[in-house]
Amino acid sequence: MKPTLLVLAAGMGSRYGGLKQMDGLGPSGETIIDYSIYDAVAAGFGKVVYIVREYFLKEFREAVARKYAGVKCIDGEPLKFEFVTQELDRIPSRFTLNPERQKPWGTAHAVLMAAGVINEPFAVINGDDFYGRESFKCLADWLRAHENSRGVYSIVGFELDNTLSESGGVSRGICHYDKAHILTGVVEHLNISREADGVVRGENSLTSEKVELDGTALCSMNMWGFTPDYFERSAAIFEDFLEANINEVKKEFYIPYAVDCMTRKGTARTEVLSTPSKWFGVTYREDRPAVVAKFAELARSGVYPTPLYGRKEK
């Protein structure tokens, strides 16, 4: 069994100031997604599903066809691709969309858009985050071991301190887990940053309260492992979410929220996986130079070839 990689690439990149999913950051013009695909293929993934917005679907599809032509899985079969769009009106028909809403419903809603094209265990990642090859390997191994499981999921956690941006606040799901590394809860926090007094603080998305956070806590960078039954469970929670929030113009349905609901209801169990990989990514335009430097160093040290796929990107 070859697991599928679901890439969340529908973010509009408003804070970054452009379509960061297609920004060339590697020494030969590679995007962060290019590195994720490279690592995923090496780990044994067989298909990539992109969640994008309709307005850049054509450009994105053409870029994928150009970049990954001829890329093969570890068994020699061609790597497969699917494209699914996320739009704010993609909600159950019994709900009426607030005409003032301008943005989609968040990451867990994005994942639901792929329900029709994924029938095997799958990983979820952000398109603008670098997770490292060890993270993909441990997640792929977990997915293969849970081909016939139901209600058992996983998350790769990263230390909060290592995921902050010096350019502004970030959103992270803070993980809580027991001694067996089973998730007991995950709560999305917004606008997390290290403040002038050296303390990390963020806004609890459930209470809107600003709270102090432990910099060594493991947090979600949206690197999840799910089995296909996740779609049905998450869809039911989304309906409950819409019942309470259909008229809200900014509330979002996050993956950590959906998983937390399943955890508290006892309908799913999520294992917290550890990884030696170091996360990095771009949230703001000001983050870009540091990321470019990191990819250059990874190429110089031989961790990745350059170009990744045989030729430089324009």
GROMACS .gro file of C-alpha atoms in nm:
model
  314
    1MET     CA    1   0.000   0.000   0.000
    2LYS     CA    2   0.127   0.345  -0.096
    3PRO     CA    3  -0.016   0.627   0.115
    4THR     CA    4  -0.134   0.956  -0.034
    5LEU     CA    5   0.000   1.303   0.043
    6LEU     CA    6  -0.262   1.579   0.074
    7VAL     CA    7  -0.108   1.925   0.032
    8LEU     CA    8  -0.295   2.226   0.168
    9ALA     CA    9  -0.209   2.493  -0.088
   10ALA     CA   10  -0.525   2.704  -0.098
   11GLY     CA   11  -0.399   2.977   0.138
   12MET     CA   12  -0.407   3.316  -0.028
   13GLY     CA   13  -0.079   3.426   0.129
   14SER     CA   14  -0.212   3.768   0.230
   15ARG     CA   15   0.040   3.812   0.512
   16TYR     CA   16   0.322   3.694   0.287
   17GLY     CA   17   0.234   3.934   0.006
   18GLY     CA   18   0.200   3.686  -0.279
   19LEU     CA   19   0.135   3.330  -0.386
   20LYS     CA   20   0.399   3.174  -0.161
   21GLN     CA   21   0.312   2.818  -0.265
   22MET     CA   22   0.483   2.885  -0.600
   23ASP     CA   23   0.773   3.098  -0.476
   24GLY     CA   24   1.114   2.957  -0.572
   25LEU     CA   25   1.323   2.942  -0.252
   26GLY     CA   26   1.574   2.668  -0.333
   27PRO     CA   27   1.905   2.732  -0.511
   28SER     CA   28   1.758   2.620  -0.844
   29GLY     CA   29   1.418   2.781  -0.796
   30GLU     CA   30   1.260   2.497  -0.598
   31THR     CA   31   0.948   2.570  -0.394
   32ILE     CA   32   0.891   2.435  -0.044
   33ILE     CA   33   0.630   2.200  -0.193
   34ASP     CA   34   0.897   2.063  -0.429
   35TYR     CA   35   1.104   1.954  -0.129
   36SER     CA   36   0.799   1.799   0.038
   37ILE     CA   37   0.719   1.598  -0.276
   38TYR     CA   38   1.082   1.486  -0.302
   39ASP     CA   39   1.084   1.364   0.058
   40ALA     CA   40   0.739   1.204   0.028
   41VAL     CA   41   0.836   1.005  -0.281
   42ALA     CA   42   1.151   0.879  -0.106
   43ALA     CA   43   0.934   0.774   0.189
   44GLY     CA   44   0.702   0.567  -0.033
   45PHE     CA   45   0.402   0.788  -0.105
   46GLY     CA   46   0.228   0.712  -0.433
   47LYS     CA   47  -0.011   1.000  -0.497
   48VAL     CA   48  -0.026   1.373  -0.429
   49VAL     CA   49  -0.354   1.558  -0.390
   50TYR     CA   50  -0.343   1.937  -0.398
   51ILE     CA   51  -0.607   2.157  -0.237
   52VAL     CA   52  -0.601   2.488  -0.426
   53ARG     CA   53  -0.829   2.781  -0.510
   54GLU     CA   54  -1.009   2.796  -0.842
   55TYR     CA   55  -0.847   3.127  -0.937
   56PHE     CA   56  -0.497   2.978  -0.960
   57LEU     CA   57  -0.585   2.614  -1.045
   58LYS     CA   58  -0.480   2.637  -1.410
   59GLU     CA   59  -0.142   2.797  -1.333
   60PHE     CA   60  -0.078   2.552  -1.052
   61ARG     CA   61  -0.171   2.246  -1.259
   62GLU     CA   62   0.060   2.356  -1.540
   63ALA     CA   63   0.349   2.408  -1.298
   64VAL     CA   64   0.300   2.060  -1.151
   65ALA     CA   65   0.289   1.897  -1.494
   66ARG     CA   66   0.610   2.074  -1.592
   67LYS     CA   67   0.804   2.007  -1.274
   68TYR     CA   68   0.716   1.647  -1.197
   69ALA     CA   69   0.697   1.495  -1.544
   70GLY     CA   70   0.867   1.158  -1.522
   71VAL     CA   71   0.889   1.143  -1.142
   72LYS     CA   72   0.841   0.785  -1.028
   73CYS     CA   73   0.754   0.625  -0.696
   74ILE     CA   74   1.001   0.393  -0.525
   75ASP     CA   75   0.832   0.095  -0.694
   76GLY     CA   76   0.890   0.248  -1.039
   77GLU     CA   77   0.529   0.351  -1.100
   78PRO     CA   78   0.458   0.711  -1.206
   79LEU     CA   79   0.368   0.948  -0.924
   80LYS     CA   80  -0.003   1.031  -0.946
   81PHE     CA   81  -0.160   1.375  -0.900
   82GLU     CA   82  -0.509   1.504  -0.823
   83PHE     CA   83  -0.635   1.863  -0.785
   84VAL     CA   84  -0.930   1.968  -0.570
   85THR     CA   85  -1.053   2.322  -0.512
   86GLN     CA   86  -1.165   2.481  -0.187
   87GLU     CA   87  -1.423   2.758  -0.210
   88LEU     CA   88  -1.625   2.916   0.069
   89ASP     CA   89  -1.958   2.804  -0.079
   90ARG     CA   90  -1.864   2.433  -0.062
   91ILE     CA   91  -2.083   2.361   0.240
   92PRO     CA   92  -2.382   2.127   0.299
   93SER     CA   93  -2.687   2.243   0.103
   94ARG     CA   94  -2.906   2.293   0.409
   95PHE     CA   95  -2.691   2.592   0.513
   96THR     CA   96  -2.713   2.939   0.360
   97LEU     CA   97  -2.382   3.118   0.322
   98ASN     CA   98  -2.347   3.462   0.477
   99PRO     CA   99  -2.290   3.689   0.171
  100GLU     CA  100  -2.041   3.897   0.372
  101ARG     CA  101  -1.803   3.603   0.416
  102GLN     CA  102  -1.496   3.635   0.191
  103LYS     CA  103  -1.260   3.356   0.298
  104PRO     CA  104  -1.290   2.973   0.299
  105TRP     CA  105  -1.369   2.778   0.612
  106GLY     CA  106  -1.020   2.671   0.717
  107THR     CA  107  -0.790   2.371   0.702
  108ALA     CA  108  -1.033   2.100   0.816
  109HIS     CA  109  -1.282   2.218   0.555
  110ALA     CA  110  -1.003   2.202   0.295
  111VAL     CA  111  -0.933   1.838   0.381
  112LEU     CA  112  -1.301   1.752   0.336
  113MET     CA  113  -1.277   1.868  -0.026
  114ALA     CA  114  -1.059   1.563  -0.099
  115ALA     CA  115  -1.309   1.305   0.023
  116GLY     CA  116  -1.392   1.195  -0.331
  117VAL     CA  117  -1.035   1.129  -0.444
  118ILE     CA  118  -0.871   0.959  -0.142
  119ASN     CA  119  -0.955   0.602  -0.040
  120GLU     CA  120  -0.632   0.504   0.136
  121PRO     CA  121  -0.442   0.623   0.445
  122PHE     CA  122  -0.311   0.973   0.383
  123ALA     CA  123  -0.091   1.246   0.525
  124VAL     CA  124  -0.186   1.613   0.542
  125ILE     CA  125   0.074   1.890   0.519
  126ASN     CA  126   0.085   2.264   0.462
  127GLY     CA  127   0.222   2.371   0.127
  128ASP     CA  128   0.440   2.642   0.280
  129ASP     CA  129   0.608   2.440   0.557
  130PHE     CA  130   0.931   2.238   0.540
  131TYR     CA  131   0.906   1.926   0.756
  132GLY     CA  132   1.222   1.728   0.675
  133ARG     CA  133   1.271   1.381   0.529
  134GLU     CA  134   1.265   1.199   0.865
  135SER     CA  135   0.917   1.337   0.932
  136PHE     CA  136   0.785   1.197   0.604
  137LYS     CA  137   0.949   0.861   0.667
  138CYS     CA  138   0.804   0.813   1.014
  139LEU     CA  139   0.459   0.922   0.897
  140ALA     CA  140   0.468   0.698   0.588
  141ASP     CA  141   0.569   0.401   0.804
  142TRP     CA  142   0.282   0.476   1.042
  143LEU     CA  143   0.029   0.502   0.757
  144ARG     CA  144   0.137   0.171   0.604
  145ALA     CA  145   0.107   0.003   0.944
  146HIS     CA  146  -0.252   0.133   0.981
  147GLU     CA  147  -0.391   0.045   0.638
  148ASN     CA  148  -0.686  -0.142   0.791
  149SER     CA  149  -0.737   0.077   1.098
  150ARG     CA  150  -1.033   0.298   1.180
  151GLY     CA  151  -1.047   0.581   1.429
  152VAL     CA  152  -0.671   0.578   1.486
  153TYR     CA  153  -0.481   0.882   1.358
  154SER     CA  154  -0.141   1.044   1.410
  155ILE     CA  155   0.030   1.380   1.428
  156VAL     CA  156   0.395   1.478   1.392
  157GLY     CA  157   0.464   1.739   1.660
  158PHE     CA  158   0.729   2.013   1.656
  159GLU     CA  159   0.853   2.222   1.949
  160LEU     CA  160   0.673   2.557   1.960
  161ASP     CA  161   0.994   2.758   2.005
  162ASN     CA  162   1.122   2.623   1.674
  163THR     CA  163   0.812   2.729   1.481
  164LEU     CA  164   0.788   3.099   1.566
  165SER     CA  165   0.845   3.382   1.320
  166GLU     CA  166   1.046   3.692   1.404
  167SER     CA  167   0.825   3.886   1.163
  168GLY     CA  168   0.489   3.852   1.338
  169GLY     CA  169   0.237   3.626   1.507
  170VAL     CA  170   0.161   3.270   1.390
  171SER     CA  171  -0.119   3.019   1.448
  172ARG     CA  172  -0.039   2.682   1.606
  173GLY     CA  173  -0.237   2.396   1.757
  174ILE     CA  174  -0.089   2.322   2.100
  175CYS     CA  175  -0.084   1.947   2.169
  176HIS     CA  176  -0.164   1.780   2.501
  177TYR     CA  177  -0.086   1.408   2.538
  178ASP     CA  178  -0.042   1.134   2.796
  179LYS     CA  179   0.261   0.922   2.890
  180ALA     CA  180   0.188   0.684   2.603
  181HIS     CA  181   0.203   0.977   2.360
  182ILE     CA  182  -0.169   0.957   2.289
  183LEU     CA  183  -0.320   1.296   2.216
  184THR     CA  184  -0.560   1.412   2.487
  185GLY     CA  185  -0.638   1.746   2.327
  186VAL     CA  186  -0.518   2.007   2.079
  187VAL     CA  187  -0.623   2.369   2.084
  188GLU     CA  188  -0.552   2.620   1.809
  189HIS     CA  189  -0.386   2.940   1.928
  190LEU     CA  190  -0.362   3.253   1.716
  191ASN     CA  191  -0.112   3.539   1.694
  192ILE     CA  192   0.158   3.349   1.885
  193SER     CA  193   0.484   3.537   1.928
  194ARG     CA  194   0.769   3.588   2.172
  195GLU     CA  195   0.701   3.924   2.334
  196ALA     CA  196   0.941   4.189   2.463
  197ASP     CA  197   0.966   4.023   2.805
  198GLY     CA  198   1.080   3.696   2.643
  199VAL     CA  199   0.755   3.511   2.714
  200VAL     CA  200   0.567   3.330   2.437
  201ARG     CA  201   0.199   3.423   2.428
  202GLY     CA  202  -0.095   3.354   2.199
  203GLU     CA  203  -0.471   3.383   2.173
  204ASN     CA  204  -0.675   3.072   2.255
  205SER     CA  205  -0.908   3.033   1.957
  206LEU     CA  206  -1.184   2.884   2.173
  207THR     CA  207  -1.191   3.149   2.445
  208SER     CA  208  -1.026   3.444   2.265
  209GLU     CA  209  -0.812   3.481   2.580
  210LYS     CA  210  -0.445   3.575   2.549
  211VAL     CA  211  -0.240   3.315   2.737
  212GLU     CA  212   0.122   3.232   2.819
  213LEU     CA  213   0.259   2.929   2.634
  214ASP     CA  214   0.544   2.684   2.699
  215GLY     CA  215   0.805   2.719   2.426
  216THR     CA  216   0.899   2.349   2.457
  217ALA     CA  217   0.541   2.231   2.404
  218LEU     CA  218   0.476   2.019   2.097
  219CYS     CA  219   0.251   2.191   1.847
  220SER     CA  220   0.071   2.098   1.530
  221MET     CA  221   0.222   2.217   1.205
  222ASN     CA  222  -0.061   2.041   1.020
  223MET     CA  223   0.140   1.725   0.956
  224TRP     CA  224  -0.123   1.461   1.021
  225GLY     CA  225  -0.179   1.095   0.940
  226PHE     CA  226  -0.538   0.989   0.874
  227THR     CA  227  -0.728   0.683   0.754
  228PRO     CA  228  -1.021   0.739   0.513
  229ASP     CA  229  -1.285   0.715   0.786
  230TYR     CA  230  -1.163   1.059   0.897
  231PHE     CA  231  -1.372   1.219   0.622
  232GLU     CA  232  -1.705   1.092   0.755
  233ARG     CA  233  -1.623   1.182   1.115
  234SER     CA  234  -1.496   1.527   1.024
  235ALA     CA  235  -1.796   1.602   0.801
  236ALA     CA  236  -2.031   1.541   1.095
  237ILE     CA  237  -1.830   1.778   1.315
  238PHE     CA  238  -1.831   2.040   1.037
  239GLU     CA  239  -2.210   2.035   1.032
  240ASP     CA  240  -2.213   2.097   1.408
  241PHE     CA  241  -1.962   2.375   1.356
  242LEU     CA  242  -2.180   2.540   1.091
  243GLU     CA  243  -2.485   2.518   1.314
  244ALA     CA  244  -2.306   2.749   1.554
  245ASN     CA  245  -2.105   2.961   1.310
  246ILE     CA  246  -2.282   2.983   0.973
  247ASN     CA  247  -2.332   3.359   1.010
  248GLU     CA  248  -1.976   3.428   1.124
  249VAL     CA  249  -1.753   3.589   0.863
  250LYS     CA  250  -1.414   3.498   1.011
  251LYS     CA  251  -1.453   3.174   1.212
  252GLU     CA  252  -1.259   2.882   1.062
  253PHE     CA  253  -1.290   2.505   1.091
  254TYR     CA  254  -0.935   2.394   1.181
  255ILE     CA  255  -0.795   2.039   1.170
  256PRO     CA  256  -0.689   2.061   1.537
  257TYR     CA  257  -1.045   2.156   1.629
  258ALA     CA  258  -1.191   1.858   1.437
  259VAL     CA  259  -0.942   1.613   1.591
  260ASP     CA  260  -0.995   1.760   1.936
  261CYS     CA  261  -1.371   1.705   1.903
  262MET     CA  262  -1.316   1.341   1.806
  263THR     CA  263  -1.073   1.296   2.095
  264ARG     CA  264  -1.312   1.438   2.352
  265LYS     CA  265  -1.604   1.233   2.215
  266GLY     CA  266  -1.391   0.918   2.225
  267THR     CA  267  -1.451   0.843   1.855
  268ALA     CA  268  -1.083   0.860   1.758
  269ARG     CA  269  -0.739   0.816   1.909
  270THR     CA  270  -0.440   1.013   1.782
  271GLU     CA  271  -0.079   0.908   1.832
  272VAL     CA  272   0.184   1.181   1.872
  273LEU     CA  273   0.488   1.091   1.659
  274SER     CA  274   0.835   1.230   1.724
  275THR     CA  275   1.079   1.343   1.456
  276PRO     CA  276   1.442   1.459   1.459
  277SER     CA  277   1.366   1.692   1.168
  278LYS     CA  278   1.369   2.069   1.213
  279TRP     CA  279   1.069   2.260   1.081
  280PHE     CA  280   1.094   2.591   0.901
  281GLY     CA  281   0.866   2.790   0.675
  282VAL     CA  282   0.749   3.123   0.542
  283THR     CA  283   0.459   3.307   0.697
  284TYR     CA  284   0.568   3.659   0.616
  285ARG     CA  285   0.773   3.804   0.331
  286GLU     CA  286   1.042   3.891   0.585
  287ASP     CA  287   1.090   3.518   0.657
  288ARG     CA  288   1.207   3.455   0.302
  289PRO     CA  289   1.584   3.530   0.324
  290ALA     CA  290   1.638   3.291   0.615
  291VAL     CA  291   1.455   3.010   0.435
  292VAL     CA  292   1.653   3.070   0.115
  293ALA     CA  293   1.975   3.045   0.319
  294LYS     CA  294   1.865   2.719   0.481
  295PHE     CA  295   1.787   2.553   0.147
  296ALA     CA  296   2.122   2.671   0.009
  297GLU     CA  297   2.300   2.509   0.304
  298LEU     CA  298   2.106   2.183   0.263
  299ALA     CA  299   2.217   2.173  -0.101
  300ARG     CA  300   2.580   2.255  -0.018
  301SER     CA  301   2.591   1.980   0.244
  302GLY     CA  302   2.451   1.723   0.000
  303VAL     CA  303   2.122   1.663   0.180
  304TYR     CA  304   1.935   1.749  -0.142
  305PRO     CA  305   2.048   1.760  -0.505
  306THR     CA  306   2.004   2.083  -0.693
  307PRO     CA  307   1.807   2.102  -0.905
  308LEU     CA  308   1.575   1.853  -0.736
  309TYR     CA  309   1.409   1.733  -1.056
  310GLY     CA  310   1.679   1.748  -1.317
  311ARG     CA  311   1.658   2.109  -1.435
  312LYS     CA  312   1.639   2.459  -1.297
  313GLU     CA  313   1.302   2.625  -1.261
  314LYS     CA  314   1.246   2.952  -1.442
   0.00000   0.00000   0.00000
